[in-house]
Amino acid sequence: MTRLLIWRHGNTDWNAASRVQGQSDIPLNDLGREQAREAAPLLAALRPDAIVASDLSRAADTAAALAALTGLPVRSDARLRERHFGRWQGLLLTEVAEQFPDEYARWRAGDPAPGADVEPLDELGKRMGTALHEIADEMAGGTIVVATHGGAARQGCGQLLGWDHSVLRTVGPLRNCHWTELHHHPEQGWHLRAHNVGRIATPPTEPV
């Protein structure tokens, strides 16, 4: 059995302000660093064999908290970056609604390609799914922690599980420094074992 623990990064100032991050390289804030330190022992207890992280600093620095406990190196993979939010990146969600009302309404309604140069969900899913498949194949039979981003994690999991957009919309977003656990059996394929695992009592933030 291969186990993937798909871990969302800790809090950032842009998370707290509901500002669209996308692929902007925004660092963890003090709360985010604390969240990573608190979550790291829980993940270390699961005896990971490898750690892979998005190259954006908020995910890489989250992974570093686990690496400090386990002694494992962190491998960087740019394919694990968050969804690219095009012309919305850097804007508050309230500003997106004001400046891009049609595209924002389509996004809220679940349109997988709302416009405004936002990366289509199909492309995000393929990018993340390919990366996760390769990571799992390289470490078959092991436990791998993948430090990534909220929207990317959702689409990547959906790609592995074969879930379409309508199903994924019913799954709650990962909280900061919480994770999803997937298992792969050679005969049975991928299975969801747990979602939003963690003990940090913080309100959920948009996976943007």
Tab-separated table of C-alpha atoms in Angstrom:
chain	number	residue	atom	x	y	z
A	1	MET	CA	0.000	0.000	0.000
A	2	THR	CA	1.173	3.512	-0.838
A	3	ARG	CA	-0.016	6.381	1.345
A	4	LEU	CA	-0.171	10.051	0.329
A	5	LEU	CA	-0.685	12.708	2.997
A	6	ILE	CA	-1.608	15.833	1.054
A	7	TRP	CA	-0.911	18.742	3.404
A	8	ARG	CA	-2.090	22.321	2.960
A	9	HIS	CA	0.382	25.043	3.967
A	10	GLY	CA	0.015	27.228	7.054
A	11	ASN	CA	-1.727	30.585	7.261
A	12	THR	CA	-0.493	33.699	5.466
A	13	ASP	CA	-1.447	37.351	5.747
A	14	TRP	CA	-3.223	37.036	2.389
A	15	ASN	CA	-5.245	34.076	3.686
A	16	ALA	CA	-6.269	36.156	6.673
A	17	ALA	CA	-7.300	39.076	4.472
A	18	SER	CA	-9.118	36.927	1.839
A	19	ARG	CA	-6.671	38.180	-0.789
A	20	VAL	CA	-6.187	35.928	-3.817
A	21	GLN	CA	-2.754	34.295	-3.693
A	22	GLY	CA	-2.754	31.821	-6.543
A	23	GLN	CA	0.874	31.430	-7.590
A	24	SER	CA	2.062	34.630	-5.887
A	25	ASP	CA	4.872	33.674	-3.512
A	26	ILE	CA	3.443	34.802	-0.172
A	27	PRO	CA	5.278	33.701	3.008
A	28	LEU	CA	3.802	32.165	6.114
A	29	ASN	CA	2.866	34.570	8.879
A	30	ASP	CA	3.509	33.935	12.584
A	31	LEU	CA	0.285	31.930	12.882
A	32	GLY	CA	1.206	29.852	9.836
A	33	ARG	CA	4.619	29.008	11.235
A	34	GLU	CA	3.016	28.029	14.534
A	35	GLN	CA	0.483	25.853	12.718
A	36	ALA	CA	3.283	24.062	10.850
A	37	ARG	CA	5.180	23.429	14.085
A	38	GLU	CA	2.043	22.042	15.753
A	39	ALA	CA	1.103	19.807	12.820
A	40	ALA	CA	4.612	18.459	12.207
A	41	PRO	CA	4.693	16.032	15.190
A	42	LEU	CA	1.339	14.554	14.139
A	43	LEU	CA	2.665	13.837	10.660
A	44	ALA	CA	6.036	12.665	11.957
A	45	ALA	CA	4.189	10.055	14.043
A	46	LEU	CA	2.879	8.581	10.779
A	47	ARG	CA	6.495	7.736	9.853
A	48	PRO	CA	6.793	9.364	6.433
A	49	ASP	CA	9.392	8.056	4.005
A	50	ALA	CA	9.593	11.212	1.906
A	51	ILE	CA	8.493	14.856	1.807
A	52	VAL	CA	7.699	16.700	-1.417
A	53	ALA	CA	6.588	20.336	-1.553
A	54	SER	CA	5.441	23.035	-3.906
A	55	ASP	CA	8.267	25.451	-4.621
A	56	LEU	CA	6.213	28.390	-3.301
A	57	SER	CA	7.644	29.438	0.051
A	58	ARG	CA	4.458	29.021	2.097
A	59	ALA	CA	4.376	25.315	1.221
A	60	ALA	CA	8.147	24.803	1.289
A	61	ASP	CA	8.436	26.405	4.739
A	62	THR	CA	5.519	24.328	6.028
A	63	ALA	CA	7.312	21.201	4.822
A	64	ALA	CA	10.524	22.389	6.485
A	65	ALA	CA	8.863	22.113	9.914
A	66	LEU	CA	8.313	18.395	9.299
A	67	ALA	CA	11.788	17.957	7.821
A	68	ALA	CA	13.283	19.430	10.999
A	69	LEU	CA	11.659	16.649	13.051
A	70	THR	CA	12.196	13.714	10.705
A	71	GLY	CA	15.559	14.533	9.161
A	72	LEU	CA	14.082	13.887	5.728
A	73	PRO	CA	15.011	16.197	2.846
A	74	VAL	CA	12.286	18.211	1.129
A	75	ARG	CA	12.046	17.684	-2.621
A	76	SER	CA	10.659	20.651	-4.540
A	77	ASP	CA	8.151	20.243	-7.367
A	78	ALA	CA	6.724	23.297	-9.146
A	79	ARG	CA	3.785	21.236	-10.433
A	80	LEU	CA	2.401	21.281	-6.877
A	81	ARG	CA	1.798	25.033	-7.005
A	82	GLU	CA	-1.620	26.510	-6.358
A	83	ARG	CA	-4.044	27.223	-9.187
A	84	HIS	CA	-3.003	30.274	-11.181
A	85	PHE	CA	-5.683	32.895	-10.644
A	86	GLY	CA	-4.743	35.121	-13.562
A	87	ARG	CA	-5.852	38.730	-13.261
A	88	TRP	CA	-7.293	38.097	-9.793
A	89	GLN	CA	-3.970	37.454	-8.079
A	90	GLY	CA	-3.238	40.117	-5.470
A	91	LEU	CA	-6.843	41.315	-5.247
A	92	LEU	CA	-9.170	40.981	-2.294
A	93	LEU	CA	-12.132	38.734	-3.057
A	94	THR	CA	-14.377	41.784	-2.623
A	95	GLU	CA	-12.313	43.553	-5.301
A	96	VAL	CA	-12.589	40.542	-7.602
A	97	ALA	CA	-16.382	40.649	-7.238
A	98	GLU	CA	-16.399	44.374	-8.084
A	99	GLN	CA	-13.936	44.300	-10.982
A	100	PHE	CA	-14.857	40.943	-12.540
A	101	PRO	CA	-18.537	40.443	-11.641
A	102	ASP	CA	-19.365	37.993	-14.438
A	103	GLU	CA	-16.275	35.846	-13.991
A	104	TYR	CA	-16.622	35.940	-10.205
A	105	ALA	CA	-20.243	34.786	-10.423
A	106	ARG	CA	-19.223	31.916	-12.711
A	107	TRP	CA	-16.445	30.913	-10.303
A	108	ARG	CA	-18.810	30.955	-7.332
A	109	ALA	CA	-21.285	28.843	-9.314
A	110	GLY	CA	-18.591	26.237	-9.944
A	111	ASP	CA	-17.630	27.031	-13.536
A	112	PRO	CA	-14.312	25.177	-14.019
A	113	ALA	CA	-13.043	27.843	-16.448
A	114	PRO	CA	-14.519	31.193	-15.352
A	115	GLY	CA	-12.257	33.438	-17.438
A	116	ALA	CA	-10.001	36.358	-16.396
A	117	ASP	CA	-7.010	34.133	-17.184
A	118	VAL	CA	-7.819	31.837	-14.238
A	119	GLU	CA	-6.303	28.380	-14.775
A	120	PRO	CA	-9.073	25.937	-15.788
A	121	LEU	CA	-9.735	23.208	-13.248
A	122	ASP	CA	-9.146	20.501	-15.848
A	123	GLU	CA	-5.606	21.802	-16.408
A	124	LEU	CA	-4.976	22.125	-12.673
A	125	GLY	CA	-6.251	18.595	-12.078
A	126	LYS	CA	-4.058	17.122	-14.807
A	127	ARG	CA	-0.997	18.998	-13.530
A	128	MET	CA	-1.536	17.919	-9.945
A	129	GLY	CA	-2.671	14.409	-10.816
A	130	THR	CA	0.406	13.764	-12.952
A	131	ALA	CA	2.690	14.997	-10.184
A	132	LEU	CA	0.978	12.928	-7.496
A	133	HIS	CA	0.961	9.787	-9.655
A	134	GLU	CA	4.688	10.124	-10.318
A	135	ILE	CA	5.465	10.795	-6.642
A	136	ALA	CA	3.452	7.737	-5.601
A	137	ASP	CA	5.049	5.524	-8.261
A	138	GLU	CA	8.559	6.556	-7.209
A	139	MET	CA	7.826	5.709	-3.561
A	140	ALA	CA	5.493	2.736	-4.070
A	141	GLY	CA	4.697	1.104	-0.755
A	142	GLY	CA	5.801	4.136	1.234
A	143	THR	CA	4.243	7.094	3.026
A	144	ILE	CA	4.777	10.451	1.346
A	145	VAL	CA	3.855	13.865	2.707
A	146	VAL	CA	3.020	16.341	-0.068
A	147	ALA	CA	2.977	19.979	1.074
A	148	THR	CA	0.832	21.976	-1.323
A	149	HIS	CA	-2.132	24.377	-1.496
A	150	GLY	CA	-5.864	24.189	-0.873
A	151	GLY	CA	-7.249	24.355	-4.402
A	152	ALA	CA	-4.406	22.299	-5.836
A	153	ALA	CA	-4.897	19.612	-3.182
A	154	ARG	CA	-8.610	19.327	-3.933
A	155	GLN	CA	-8.136	18.941	-7.680
A	156	GLY	CA	-5.194	16.595	-7.301
A	157	CYS	CA	-7.158	14.304	-5.009
A	158	GLY	CA	-10.116	14.429	-7.371
A	159	GLN	CA	-7.898	13.424	-10.278
A	160	LEU	CA	-6.548	10.384	-8.428
A	161	LEU	CA	-9.992	9.344	-7.180
A	162	GLY	CA	-11.717	9.906	-10.531
A	163	TRP	CA	-14.185	12.452	-9.099
A	164	ASP	CA	-15.651	15.124	-11.352
A	165	HIS	CA	-16.081	18.806	-10.470
A	166	SER	CA	-19.631	18.412	-9.184
A	167	VAL	CA	-18.481	15.854	-6.604
A	168	LEU	CA	-15.437	17.878	-5.537
A	169	ARG	CA	-17.625	20.920	-4.868
A	170	THR	CA	-19.358	18.957	-2.104
A	171	VAL	CA	-16.060	18.379	-0.254
A	172	GLY	CA	-15.101	21.045	2.274
A	173	PRO	CA	-11.842	22.948	1.728
A	174	LEU	CA	-8.721	21.952	3.612
A	175	ARG	CA	-8.005	24.171	6.578
A	176	ASN	CA	-4.521	25.607	6.866
A	177	CYS	CA	-2.036	22.888	7.916
A	178	HIS	CA	-4.651	20.118	7.653
A	179	TRP	CA	-4.304	17.202	5.283
A	180	THR	CA	-6.078	14.591	3.206
A	181	GLU	CA	-4.991	10.945	3.373
A	182	LEU	CA	-5.154	8.745	0.269
A	183	HIS	CA	-4.182	5.079	0.002
A	184	HIS	CA	-3.303	3.199	-3.147
A	185	HIS	CA	-3.652	-0.579	-3.407
A	186	PRO	CA	-2.241	-2.278	-6.525
A	187	GLU	CA	-5.501	-4.146	-7.188
A	188	GLN	CA	-8.056	-1.673	-5.809
A	189	GLY	CA	-6.608	1.675	-6.863
A	190	TRP	CA	-6.961	4.920	-4.909
A	191	HIS	CA	-9.153	5.359	-1.829
A	192	LEU	CA	-9.884	8.364	0.375
A	193	ARG	CA	-9.137	7.422	3.983
A	194	ALA	CA	-9.393	10.803	5.757
A	195	HIS	CA	-9.951	14.481	5.009
A	196	ASN	CA	-9.217	17.701	6.926
A	197	VAL	CA	-7.090	15.900	9.506
A	198	GLY	CA	-5.439	18.103	12.129
A	199	ARG	CA	-6.062	19.565	15.521
A	200	ILE	CA	-5.622	23.295	14.919
A	201	ALA	CA	-8.781	25.237	15.779
A	202	THR	CA	-8.700	27.968	13.147
A	203	PRO	CA	-11.480	29.044	10.806
A	204	PRO	CA	-11.317	27.751	7.219
A	205	THR	CA	-10.049	30.098	4.519
A	206	GLU	CA	-10.718	30.120	0.798
A	207	PRO	CA	-8.306	27.875	-1.145
A	208	VAL	CA	-7.053	30.760	-3.296
